[in-house]
PDB file of C-alpha atoms in Angstrom:
ATOM      1  CA  MET J 193       0.167   0.035   0.063  1.00  0.00           C
ATOM      2  CA  SER J 194       1.120   3.293  -0.853  1.00  0.00           C
ATOM      3  CA  PRO J 195       1.655   6.008   1.628  1.00  0.00           C
ATOM      4  CA  SER J 196      -1.260   8.588   2.089  1.00  0.00           C
ATOM      5  CA  PHE J 197      -0.505  12.063   0.746  1.00  0.00           C
ATOM      6  CA  LYS J 198       1.334  14.121   3.344  1.00  0.00           C
ATOM      7  CA  ARG J 199      -0.243  17.653   3.272  1.00  0.00           C
ATOM      8  CA  PRO J 200       2.131  20.600   3.551  1.00  0.00           C
ATOM      9  CA  ARG J 201       1.823  22.536   6.455  1.00  0.00           C
ATOM     10  CA  LYS J 202       1.371  26.245   6.363  1.00  0.00           C
ATOM     11  CA  ILE J 203       3.624  28.350   8.855  1.00  0.00           C
ATOM     12  CA  LEU J 204       2.153  31.896   9.231  1.00  0.00           C
ATOM     13  CA  SER J 205       5.165  33.081  11.265  1.00  0.00           C
ATOM     14  CA  PRO J 206       8.553  31.371  11.074  1.00  0.00           C
ATOM     15  CA  PRO J 207      10.699  31.078  14.409  1.00  0.00           C
ATOM     16  CA  ILE J 208      12.831  34.013  14.914  1.00  0.00           C
ATOM     17  CA  ILE J 209      15.914  32.087  16.069  1.00  0.00           C
ATOM     18  CA  LYS J 210      17.435  28.791  14.894  1.00  0.00           C
ATOM     19  CA  GLY J 211      17.280  26.697  18.135  1.00  0.00           C
ATOM     20  CA  PHE J 212      18.185  26.732  21.981  1.00  0.00           C
ATOM     21  CA  LYS J 213      21.161  25.644  23.728  1.00  0.00           C
ATOM     22  CA  PRO J 214      21.137  24.170  27.433  1.00  0.00           C
ATOM     23  CA  PHE J 215      23.778  26.116  29.864  1.00  0.00           C
ATOM     24  CA  GLY J 216      25.160  25.261  33.507  1.00  0.00           C
ATOM     25  CA  GLY J 217      25.496  21.988  35.066  1.00  0.00           C
ATOM     26  CA  GLU J 218      26.510  18.826  32.801  1.00  0.00           C
ATOM     27  CA  ALA J 219      25.259  20.863  29.711  1.00  0.00           C
ATOM     28  CA  ASP J 220      28.843  21.630  28.388  1.00  0.00           C
ATOM     29  CA  LYS J 221      30.120  17.962  29.227  1.00  0.00           C
ATOM     30  CA  HIS J 222      27.609  16.280  27.466  1.00  0.00           C
ATOM     31  CA  ASN J 223      27.793  16.825  23.848  1.00  0.00           C
ATOM     32  CA  SER J 224      25.010  14.985  22.758  1.00  0.00           C
ATOM     33  CA  GLU J 225      23.113  14.934  19.718  1.00  0.00           C
ATOM     34  CA  PRO J 226      20.691  17.984  19.426  1.00  0.00           C
ATOM     35  CA  ILE J 227      16.935  17.159  18.985  1.00  0.00           C
ATOM     36  CA  LEU J 228      15.350  18.273  15.794  1.00  0.00           C
ATOM     37  CA  LEU J 229      12.352  20.261  16.115  1.00  0.00           C
ATOM     38  CA  LEU J 230      10.482  20.518  12.733  1.00  0.00           C
ATOM     39  CA  PHE J 231       9.425  24.059  11.611  1.00  0.00           C
ATOM     40  CA  GLU J 232       5.651  22.840  11.684  1.00  0.00           C
ATOM     41  CA  GLU J 233       6.190  21.497  15.472  1.00  0.00           C
ATOM     42  CA  TYR J 234       7.160  24.805  16.316  1.00  0.00           C
ATOM     43  CA  GLU J 235       4.261  26.579  14.637  1.00  0.00           C
ATOM     44  CA  ALA J 236       1.759  23.842  16.476  1.00  0.00           C
ATOM     45  CA  LEU J 237       3.448  24.723  19.709  1.00  0.00           C
ATOM     46  CA  ARG J 238       3.392  28.644  19.015  1.00  0.00           C
ATOM     47  CA  LEU J 239      -0.368  28.464  18.094  1.00  0.00           C
ATOM     48  CA  CYS J 240      -1.611  26.152  20.621  1.00  0.00           C
ATOM     49  CA  ASP J 241       0.476  27.357  23.820  1.00  0.00           C
ATOM     50  CA  TYR J 242       1.189  30.949  22.919  1.00  0.00           C
ATOM     51  CA  ASP J 243      -1.619  32.187  20.664  1.00  0.00           C
ATOM     52  CA  MET J 244      -3.991  29.897  22.768  1.00  0.00           C
ATOM     53  CA  LEU J 245      -6.005  28.564  19.812  1.00  0.00           C
ATOM     54  CA  THR J 246      -7.759  25.092  19.844  1.00  0.00           C
ATOM     55  CA  HIS J 247      -6.569  22.055  18.254  1.00  0.00           C
ATOM     56  CA  HIS J 248      -9.542  22.896  15.842  1.00  0.00           C
ATOM     57  CA  GLN J 249      -8.626  26.374  15.083  1.00  0.00           C
ATOM     58  CA  ALA J 250      -4.837  25.793  15.198  1.00  0.00           C
ATOM     59  CA  GLY J 251      -5.326  22.703  12.893  1.00  0.00           C
ATOM     60  CA  ALA J 252      -7.411  25.387  10.287  1.00  0.00           C
ATOM     61  CA  ALA J 253      -4.546  27.906  10.563  1.00  0.00           C
ATOM     62  CA  MET J 254      -2.015  25.248   9.379  1.00  0.00           C
ATOM     63  CA  GLY J 255      -4.489  23.566   6.551  1.00  0.00           C
ATOM     64  CA  VAL J 256      -4.309  20.344   8.284  1.00  0.00           C
ATOM     65  CA  SER J 257      -6.869  18.072   9.989  1.00  0.00           C
ATOM     66  CA  ARG J 258      -7.478  18.173  13.798  1.00  0.00           C
ATOM     67  CA  PRO J 259      -6.387  14.809  14.283  1.00  0.00           C
ATOM     68  CA  THR J 260      -3.132  15.568  12.309  1.00  0.00           C
ATOM     69  CA  PHE J 261      -2.506  18.850  14.150  1.00  0.00           C
ATOM     70  CA  THR J 262      -2.967  16.632  17.468  1.00  0.00           C
ATOM     71  CA  ARG J 263      -0.197  14.239  16.367  1.00  0.00           C
ATOM     72  CA  ILE J 264       2.201  17.371  15.463  1.00  0.00           C
ATOM     73  CA  TYR J 265       1.513  18.720  18.904  1.00  0.00           C
ATOM     74  CA  ALA J 266       2.048  15.469  20.948  1.00  0.00           C
ATOM     75  CA  SER J 267       5.340  14.960  18.848  1.00  0.00           C
ATOM     76  CA  VAL J 268       6.473  18.608  19.967  1.00  0.00           C
ATOM     77  CA  ARG J 269       5.577  17.987  23.621  1.00  0.00           C
ATOM     78  CA  GLN J 270       7.660  14.745  23.508  1.00  0.00           C
ATOM     79  CA  LYS J 271      10.717  16.176  21.963  1.00  0.00           C
ATOM     80  CA  LEU J 272      10.599  19.488  24.013  1.00  0.00           C
ATOM     81  CA  ALA J 273      10.340  17.106  27.332  1.00  0.00           C
ATOM     82  CA  GLN J 274      13.207  15.262  26.442  1.00  0.00           C
ATOM     83  CA  ALA J 275      15.092  17.934  25.328  1.00  0.00           C
ATOM     84  CA  PHE J 276      14.729  19.452  28.756  1.00  0.00           C
ATOM     85  CA  ALA J 277      15.192  15.977  30.705  1.00  0.00           C
ATOM     86  CA  GLU J 278      18.237  15.141  29.018  1.00  0.00           C
ATOM     87  CA  GLY J 279      19.588  18.583  28.721  1.00  0.00           C
ATOM     88  CA  ARG J 280      19.958  18.344  25.116  1.00  0.00           C
ATOM     89  CA  GLN J 281      20.272  21.273  22.167  1.00  0.00           C
ATOM     90  CA  ILE J 282      17.031  22.146  20.366  1.00  0.00           C
ATOM     91  CA  ILE J 283      17.563  22.849  16.683  1.00  0.00           C
ATOM     92  CA  ILE J 284      14.286  24.095  14.441  1.00  0.00           C
ATOM     93  CA  GLU J 285      14.410  23.069  10.950  1.00  0.00           C
ATOM     94  CA  GLY J 286      12.936  21.140   8.075  1.00  0.00           C
ATOM     95  CA  GLY J 287       9.621  19.781   7.991  1.00  0.00           C
ATOM     96  CA  LYS J 288       7.094  19.604   5.060  1.00  0.00           C
ATOM     97  CA  VAL J 289       6.005  23.237   5.081  1.00  0.00           C
ATOM     98  CA  TYR J 290       5.479  26.382   3.106  1.00  0.00           C
ATOM     99  CA  PHE J 291       5.237  29.853   4.658  1.00  0.00           C
ATOM    100  CA  ASP J 292       2.457  31.901   4.053  1.00  0.00           C
ATOM    101  CA  SER J 293       0.955  35.267   4.811  1.00  0.00           C
ATOM    102  CA  GLU J 294      -2.826  36.325   4.505  1.00  0.00           C
ATOM    103  CA  TRP J 295      -4.053  37.540   0.931  1.00  0.00           C
ATOM    104  CA  TYR J 296      -6.284  40.278   0.291  1.00  0.00           C
ATOM    105  CA  HIS J 297      -8.081  41.209  -3.153  1.00  0.00           C
ATOM    106  CA  CYS J 298      -8.499  44.771  -3.904  1.00  0.00           C
ATOM    107  CA  ASN J 299     -11.951  45.897  -5.468  1.00  0.00           C
ATOM    108  CA  GLN J 300     -10.778  48.947  -6.783  1.00  0.00           C
ATOM    109  CA  CYS J 301      -7.956  48.439  -8.958  1.00  0.00           C
ATOM    110  CA  GLY J 302      -8.090  44.564  -9.040  1.00  0.00           C
ATOM    111  CA  CYS J 303      -4.811  43.641  -7.460  1.00  0.00           C
ATOM    112  CA  TYR J 304      -3.979  40.598  -5.148  1.00  0.00           C
ATOM    113  CA  PHE J 305      -1.485  41.479  -2.283  1.00  0.00           C
ATOM    114  CA  ASN J 306      -0.346  39.820   0.934  1.00  0.00           C
ATOM    115  CA  HIS J 307       0.133  41.009   4.508  1.00  0.00           C
ATOM    116  CA  PRO J 308       3.447  40.263   5.986  1.00  0.00           C
ATOM    117  CA  GLU J 309       2.656  41.066   9.577  1.00  0.00           C
ATOM    118  CA  PRO J 310       0.420  38.278  10.411  1.00  0.00           C
ATOM    119  CA  HIS J 311      -0.545  39.937  13.827  1.00  0.00           C
ATOM    120  CA  THR J 312      -2.436  42.983  12.394  1.00  0.00           C
ATOM    121  CA  LYS J 313      -5.313  43.225   9.470  1.00  0.00           C
ATOM    122  CA  ALA J 314      -4.656  45.184   6.311  1.00  0.00           C
ATOM    123  CA  ARG J 315      -6.897  47.934   6.216  1.00  0.00           C
ATOM    124  CA  GLN J 316      -6.227  49.713   2.977  1.00  0.00           C
ATOM    125  CA  CYS J 317      -4.966  48.598  -0.595  1.00  0.00           C
ATOM    126  CA  PRO J 318      -1.154  49.130  -0.980  1.00  0.00           C
ATOM    127  CA  LEU J 319      -1.353  50.046  -4.531  1.00  0.00           C
ATOM    128  CA  CYS J 320      -4.554  52.441  -4.822  1.00  0.00           C
ATOM    129  CA  GLY J 321      -5.212  53.057  -1.179  1.00  0.00           C
ATOM    130  CA  SER J 322      -8.725  52.038  -1.702  1.00  0.00           C
ATOM    131  CA  HIS J 323     -10.500  50.685   1.533  1.00  0.00           C
ATOM    132  CA  GLU J 324     -12.439  48.219  -0.538  1.00  0.00           C
ATOM    133  CA  ILE J 325     -10.477  45.273   0.072  1.00  0.00           C
ATOM    134  CA  ALA J 326     -11.483  41.624   1.066  1.00  0.00           C
ATOM    135  CA  PHE J 327      -9.914  38.795   2.421  1.00  0.00           C
ATOM    136  CA  SER J 328      -8.857  36.276  -0.028  1.00  0.00           C
ATOM    137  CA  GLU J 329      -9.510  32.860   1.248  1.00  0.00           C
ATOM    138  CA  SER J 330      -6.579  30.936  -0.679  1.00  0.00           C
ATOM    139  CA  GLU J 331      -3.803  32.687  -2.773  1.00  0.00           C
ATOM    140  CA  ASN J 332      -6.064  32.504  -5.893  1.00  0.00           C
ATOM    141  CA  GLY J 333      -4.181  35.353  -7.058  1.00  0.00           C
ATOM    142  CA  LEU J 334      -1.055  33.087  -7.352  1.00  0.00           C
ATOM    143  CA  ALA J 335      -0.402  30.495  -9.907  1.00  0.00           C
ATOM    144  CA  GLU J 336      -1.991  27.521  -7.739  1.00  0.00           C
ATOM    145  CA  GLU J 337      -3.470  24.585  -8.623  1.00  0.00           C
ATOM    146  CA  SER J 338      -7.210  25.219  -9.215  1.00  0.00           C
ATOM    147  CA  THR J 339      -9.740  23.563  -6.730  1.00  0.00           C
ATOM    148  CA  GLU J 340     -12.679  24.281  -9.605  1.00  0.00           C
ATOM    149  CA  VAL J 341     -13.470  21.029 -11.050  1.00  0.00           C
ATOM    150  CA  ASP J 342     -16.064  20.387 -14.053  1.00  0.00           C
ATOM    151  CA  ASP J 343     -19.153  19.703 -12.030  1.00  0.00           C
ATOM    152  CA  PHE J 344     -22.023  21.762 -10.321  1.00  0.00           C
ATOM    153  CA  CYS J 345     -23.292  22.204  -6.912  1.00  0.00           C
ATOM    154  CA  PHE J 346     -27.033  22.956  -7.512  1.00  0.00           C
ATOM    155  CA  CYS J 347     -29.958  23.993  -5.249  1.00  0.00           C
ATOM    156  CA  PRO J 348     -32.618  21.527  -4.870  1.00  0.00           C
ATOM    157  CA  THR J 349     -35.194  24.295  -4.302  1.00  0.00           C
ATOM    158  CA  CYS J 350     -34.461  26.809  -6.414  1.00  0.00           C
ATOM    159  CA  GLY J 351     -32.193  25.405  -9.115  1.00  0.00           C
ATOM    160  CA  ARG J 352     -29.457  27.647  -8.724  1.00  0.00           C
ATOM    161  CA  LYS J 353     -25.963  26.416  -9.623  1.00  0.00           C
ATOM    162  CA  ALA J 354     -22.346  26.788  -8.429  1.00  0.00           C
ATOM    163  CA  LYS J 355     -19.044  25.660  -9.556  1.00  0.00           C
ATOM    164  CA  HIS J 356     -18.047  22.511  -7.617  1.00  0.00           C
ATOM    165  CA  HIS J 357     -14.707  22.790  -5.849  1.00  0.00           C
ATOM    166  CA  TYR J 358     -12.807  20.071  -5.019  1.00  0.00           C
ATOM    167  CA  GLY J 359     -12.176  19.514  -1.303  1.00  0.00           C
ATOM    168  CA  SER J 360     -15.616  21.382  -0.259  1.00  0.00           C
ATOM    169  CA  PRO J 361     -18.345  19.113   0.168  1.00  0.00           C
ATOM    170  CA  CYS J 362     -21.585  20.493  -1.452  1.00  0.00           C
ATOM    171  CA  ASN J 363     -23.678  19.533   1.224  1.00  0.00           C
ATOM    172  CA  GLN J 364     -21.650  22.294   3.621  1.00  0.00           C
ATOM    173  CA  MET J 365     -22.615  25.267   1.143  1.00  0.00           C
ATOM    174  CA  ILE J 366     -25.764  26.868   1.801  1.00  0.00           C
ATOM    175  CA  CYS J 367     -27.846  28.537  -1.142  1.00  0.00           C
ATOM    176  CA  PRO J 368     -27.623  32.077  -0.779  1.00  0.00           C
ATOM    177  CA  ASP J 369     -31.077  32.803  -2.471  1.00  0.00           C
ATOM    178  CA  CYS J 370     -33.120  30.315  -0.271  1.00  0.00           C
ATOM    179  CA  ASN J 371     -30.850  29.388   2.517  1.00  0.00           C
ATOM    180  CA  THR J 372     -31.377  25.445   1.590  1.00  0.00           C
ATOM    181  CA  GLN J 373     -28.337  23.129   1.659  1.00  0.00           C
ATOM    182  CA  MET J 374     -26.843  22.519  -1.842  1.00  0.00           C
ATOM    183  CA  ARG J 375     -26.104  19.114  -3.701  1.00  0.00           C
ATOM    184  CA  ARG J 376     -24.020  17.738  -5.911  1.00  0.00           C
ATOM    185  CA  ASN J 377     -25.197  17.977  -9.688  1.00  0.00           C
ATOM    186  CA  ARG J 378     -24.883  14.001  -9.782  1.00  0.00           C
ATOM    187  CA  MET J 379     -26.652  13.835 -13.290  1.00  0.00           C
ATOM    188  CA  ARG J 380     -23.667  15.165 -15.213  1.00  0.00           C
ATOM    189  CA  GLY J 381     -21.389  12.568 -13.645  1.00  0.00           C
ATOM    190  CA  CYS J 382     -23.688   9.853 -14.919  1.00  0.00           C
ATOM    191  CA  LYS J 383     -23.811  10.799 -18.310  1.00  0.00           C
ATOM    192  CA  ASN J 384     -19.824  11.077 -18.590  1.00  0.00           C
ATOM    193  CA  ARG J 385     -19.811   7.437 -17.346  1.00  0.00           C
TER     194      ARG J 385
ATOM    195  CA  MET O 106       9.642  53.724   1.087  1.00  0.00           C
ATOM    196  CA  LYS O 107      11.029  52.337  -2.263  1.00  0.00           C
ATOM    197  CA  VAL O 108       8.654  49.969  -4.317  1.00  0.00           C
ATOM    198  CA  ALA O 109       9.964  47.648  -7.094  1.00  0.00           C
ATOM    199  CA  ILE O 110       7.809  47.284 -10.170  1.00  0.00           C
ATOM    200  CA  THR O 111       8.799  44.343 -12.852  1.00  0.00           C
ATOM    201  CA  SER O 112       8.780  46.248 -16.318  1.00  0.00           C
ATOM    202  CA  THR O 113       9.313  45.254 -19.911  1.00  0.00           C
ATOM    203  CA  GLY O 114      11.260  48.036 -21.108  1.00  0.00           C
ATOM    204  CA  ASN O 115      13.271  51.292 -19.592  1.00  0.00           C
ATOM    205  CA  SER O 116      10.432  53.972 -20.307  1.00  0.00           C
ATOM    206  CA  PRO O 117       7.862  54.809 -17.999  1.00  0.00           C
ATOM    207  CA  ASP O 118       5.523  53.952 -20.811  1.00  0.00           C
ATOM    208  CA  SER O 119       6.486  50.504 -20.864  1.00  0.00           C
ATOM    209  CA  MET O 120       3.897  47.913 -19.262  1.00  0.00           C
ATOM    210  CA  LEU O 121       4.209  45.653 -16.377  1.00  0.00           C
ATOM    211  CA  ASP O 122       6.068  42.419 -16.637  1.00  0.00           C
ATOM    212  CA  PRO O 123       3.862  39.757 -15.437  1.00  0.00           C
ATOM    213  CA  ARG O 124       6.801  37.767 -14.540  1.00  0.00           C
ATOM    214  CA  PHE O 125       9.320  38.499 -11.356  1.00  0.00           C
ATOM    215  CA  GLY O 126      12.328  36.497 -11.635  1.00  0.00           C
ATOM    216  CA  ARG O 127      12.762  36.682 -15.699  1.00  0.00           C
ATOM    217  CA  CYS O 128      11.438  40.362 -16.003  1.00  0.00           C
ATOM    218  CA  SER O 129      13.119  42.547 -18.303  1.00  0.00           C
ATOM    219  CA  TRP O 130      13.758  45.736 -15.954  1.00  0.00           C
ATOM    220  CA  PHE O 131      13.218  46.734 -12.550  1.00  0.00           C
ATOM    221  CA  VAL O 132      11.925  50.132 -11.913  1.00  0.00           C
ATOM    222  CA  ILE O 133      12.655  51.122  -8.130  1.00  0.00           C
ATOM    223  CA  TYR O 134      10.317  53.949  -7.258  1.00  0.00           C
ATOM    224  CA  ASP O 135      10.690  55.983  -4.240  1.00  0.00           C
ATOM    225  CA  THR O 136       7.607  57.303  -2.919  1.00  0.00           C
ATOM    226  CA  GLU O 137       9.012  60.025  -0.832  1.00  0.00           C
ATOM    227  CA  THR O 138      11.389  61.500  -3.297  1.00  0.00           C
ATOM    228  CA  GLY O 139       9.599  60.521  -6.496  1.00  0.00           C
ATOM    229  CA  SER O 140      12.447  59.425  -7.977  1.00  0.00           C
ATOM    230  CA  THR O 141      12.500  56.269 -10.559  1.00  0.00           C
ATOM    231  CA  GLU O 142      15.357  54.097 -11.234  1.00  0.00           C
ATOM    232  CA  PHE O 143      15.570  51.951 -13.967  1.00  0.00           C
ATOM    233  CA  ILE O 144      17.593  48.501 -13.328  1.00  0.00           C
ATOM    234  CA  PRO O 145      18.150  45.883 -16.196  1.00  0.00           C
ATOM    235  CA  ASN O 146      17.412  42.499 -14.917  1.00  0.00           C
ATOM    236  CA  PRO O 147      20.878  40.924 -15.035  1.00  0.00           C
ATOM    237  CA  TYR O 148      19.553  37.380 -14.337  1.00  0.00           C
ATOM    238  CA  LYS O 149      16.827  37.312 -17.128  1.00  0.00           C
ATOM    239  CA  ASN O 150      18.344  34.619 -19.191  1.00  0.00           C
ATOM    240  CA  GLU O 151      19.977  32.276 -16.306  1.00  0.00           C
ATOM    241  CA  GLU O 152      18.535  28.801 -15.824  1.00  0.00           C
ATOM    242  CA  GLU O 153      18.355  28.452 -12.068  1.00  0.00           C
ATOM    243  CA  ASP O 154      18.048  30.093  -9.292  1.00  0.00           C
ATOM    244  CA  VAL O 155      16.755  33.362 -10.518  1.00  0.00           C
ATOM    245  CA  GLY O 156      14.244  33.981  -7.845  1.00  0.00           C
ATOM    246  CA  LEU O 157      16.964  33.909  -4.947  1.00  0.00           C
ATOM    247  CA  ALA O 158      19.540  36.094  -7.082  1.00  0.00           C
ATOM    248  CA  VAL O 159      16.887  38.536  -7.715  1.00  0.00           C
ATOM    249  CA  VAL O 160      15.507  38.636  -4.220  1.00  0.00           C
ATOM    250  CA  ASN O 161      19.187  39.563  -3.049  1.00  0.00           C
ATOM    251  CA  LEU O 162      19.360  42.127  -5.591  1.00  0.00           C
ATOM    252  CA  ILE O 163      15.654  43.850  -4.559  1.00  0.00           C
ATOM    253  CA  ILE O 164      16.799  43.459  -0.921  1.00  0.00           C
ATOM    254  CA  SER O 165      19.835  45.168  -1.213  1.00  0.00           C
ATOM    255  CA  ARG O 166      17.925  48.442  -2.261  1.00  0.00           C
ATOM    256  CA  GLN O 167      15.716  47.976   0.872  1.00  0.00           C
ATOM    257  CA  VAL O 168      12.582  47.633  -1.321  1.00  0.00           C
ATOM    258  CA  LYS O 169       9.467  47.083   1.031  1.00  0.00           C
ATOM    259  CA  LYS O 170       6.537  46.505  -1.819  1.00  0.00           C
ATOM    260  CA  ILE O 171       7.034  44.537  -4.840  1.00  0.00           C
ATOM    261  CA  ILE O 172       4.357  44.902  -7.830  1.00  0.00           C
ATOM    262  CA  SER O 173       4.439  42.017 -10.569  1.00  0.00           C
ATOM    263  CA  GLY O 174       2.045  39.741 -12.122  1.00  0.00           C
ATOM    264  CA  GLU O 175       3.422  36.546 -10.712  1.00  0.00           C
ATOM    265  CA  PHE O 176       5.722  35.333  -8.089  1.00  0.00           C
ATOM    266  CA  GLY O 177       6.964  31.696  -7.748  1.00  0.00           C
ATOM    267  CA  VAL O 178       6.594  29.555  -4.628  1.00  0.00           C
ATOM    268  CA  LYS O 179      10.200  29.913  -3.565  1.00  0.00           C
ATOM    269  CA  VAL O 180      10.247  33.515  -3.988  1.00  0.00           C
ATOM    270  CA  LYS O 181       7.014  33.814  -2.157  1.00  0.00           C
ATOM    271  CA  SER O 182       8.418  32.316   1.128  1.00  0.00           C
ATOM    272  CA  LEU O 183      11.759  34.030   0.750  1.00  0.00           C
ATOM    273  CA  LEU O 184      10.194  37.615   0.489  1.00  0.00           C
ATOM    274  CA  ASP O 185       7.559  36.404   3.429  1.00  0.00           C
ATOM    275  CA  ARG O 186      10.365  36.020   5.779  1.00  0.00           C
ATOM    276  CA  ARG O 187      12.023  39.274   4.870  1.00  0.00           C
ATOM    277  CA  GLN O 188       8.657  41.019   5.418  1.00  0.00           C
ATOM    278  CA  VAL O 189       8.549  42.640   1.771  1.00  0.00           C
ATOM    279  CA  GLN O 190       4.959  42.921   0.666  1.00  0.00           C
ATOM    280  CA  LEU O 191       4.016  41.336  -2.610  1.00  0.00           C
ATOM    281  CA  ILE O 192       1.284  43.011  -4.671  1.00  0.00           C
ATOM    282  CA  LEU O 193      -0.088  40.876  -7.675  1.00  0.00           C
ATOM    283  CA  LEU O 194      -1.747  42.629 -10.579  1.00  0.00           C
ATOM    284  CA  LYS O 195      -3.358  39.959 -12.943  1.00  0.00           C
ATOM    285  CA  GLU O 196      -4.903  42.472 -15.552  1.00  0.00           C
ATOM    286  CA  SER O 197      -2.851  43.211 -18.614  1.00  0.00           C
ATOM    287  CA  GLY O 198      -2.659  46.920 -19.655  1.00  0.00           C
ATOM    288  CA  PHE O 199      -0.892  48.602 -16.743  1.00  0.00           C
ATOM    289  CA  THR O 200       1.757  50.935 -17.681  1.00  0.00           C
ATOM    290  CA  ILE O 201       4.741  52.036 -15.080  1.00  0.00           C
ATOM    291  CA  THR O 202       3.391  55.732 -15.203  1.00  0.00           C
ATOM    292  CA  LYS O 203      -0.298  54.255 -14.368  1.00  0.00           C
ATOM    293  CA  ILE O 204       1.158  51.920 -11.522  1.00  0.00           C
ATOM    294  CA  ILE O 205       2.947  55.263 -10.027  1.00  0.00           C
ATOM    295  CA  GLU O 206      -0.341  57.225 -10.248  1.00  0.00           C
ATOM    296  CA  LEU O 207      -2.280  54.497  -8.182  1.00  0.00           C
ATOM    297  CA  LEU O 208       0.772  54.598  -5.976  1.00  0.00           C
ATOM    298  CA  ASN O 209       0.595  58.383  -5.253  1.00  0.00           C
ATOM    299  CA  HIS O 210      -3.454  58.112  -5.349  1.00  0.00           C
TER     300      HIS O 210
END
């Protein structure tokens, strides 16, 4: 069986240091192997214990599921405890991650822009100065893989159609016209088969 | 504050270059003094690691914002770490003059 796909983890703010060194006691005599902390583990600890998010919220912020987040978090706790107990160095590096800041879209000039300071919100467009900006869910301004598939979600009450997006179930969408749960347009799939 | 704009030519009437790493020229615009400087892109025809080289060139000029049509994945994370703001203009038809006008709103 092939291993399942490992989703890249989103890092909102990379660590400002590369690691930690123990001091005093036996720390200098012991020249043992350092503990490698992955970027995603650092981020998990930061989101959960520094920003005080729940595992659910933190998982969403990193683009992974709640169980995956909990696994990453369990691993960082274990590694830190080991480093403290054994007086070992901690080095933060590696992991399957990508760095990201939040993306916005300006309705005035049509540009997309990011906001490098993750702890504040953007207020105006950096290009035209307009306040008509909207939070852009993904980096759809960038040449990223599109989630749009050649199928429709439809509303069973009013028949409204919307493009189906891979990874977002139709039954979680609500029709903006009549507030009913949307459904996948199964007819089309049948014809193609 | 300095803003870098990717350009297809070395005149203010040139169009915005939709590529970042392999654009023809960079325009460094200073929002305080209003001065513009055109720098040819020395890495335009390189095959590899253009993004990194270009980012270093841009960083050495203390640029805080970059306007282009598209950024690669590697460049994006590099610039994110250096707190440089990226602005993407997807629509064509923006000249350097027009972008500078927009910046001055």
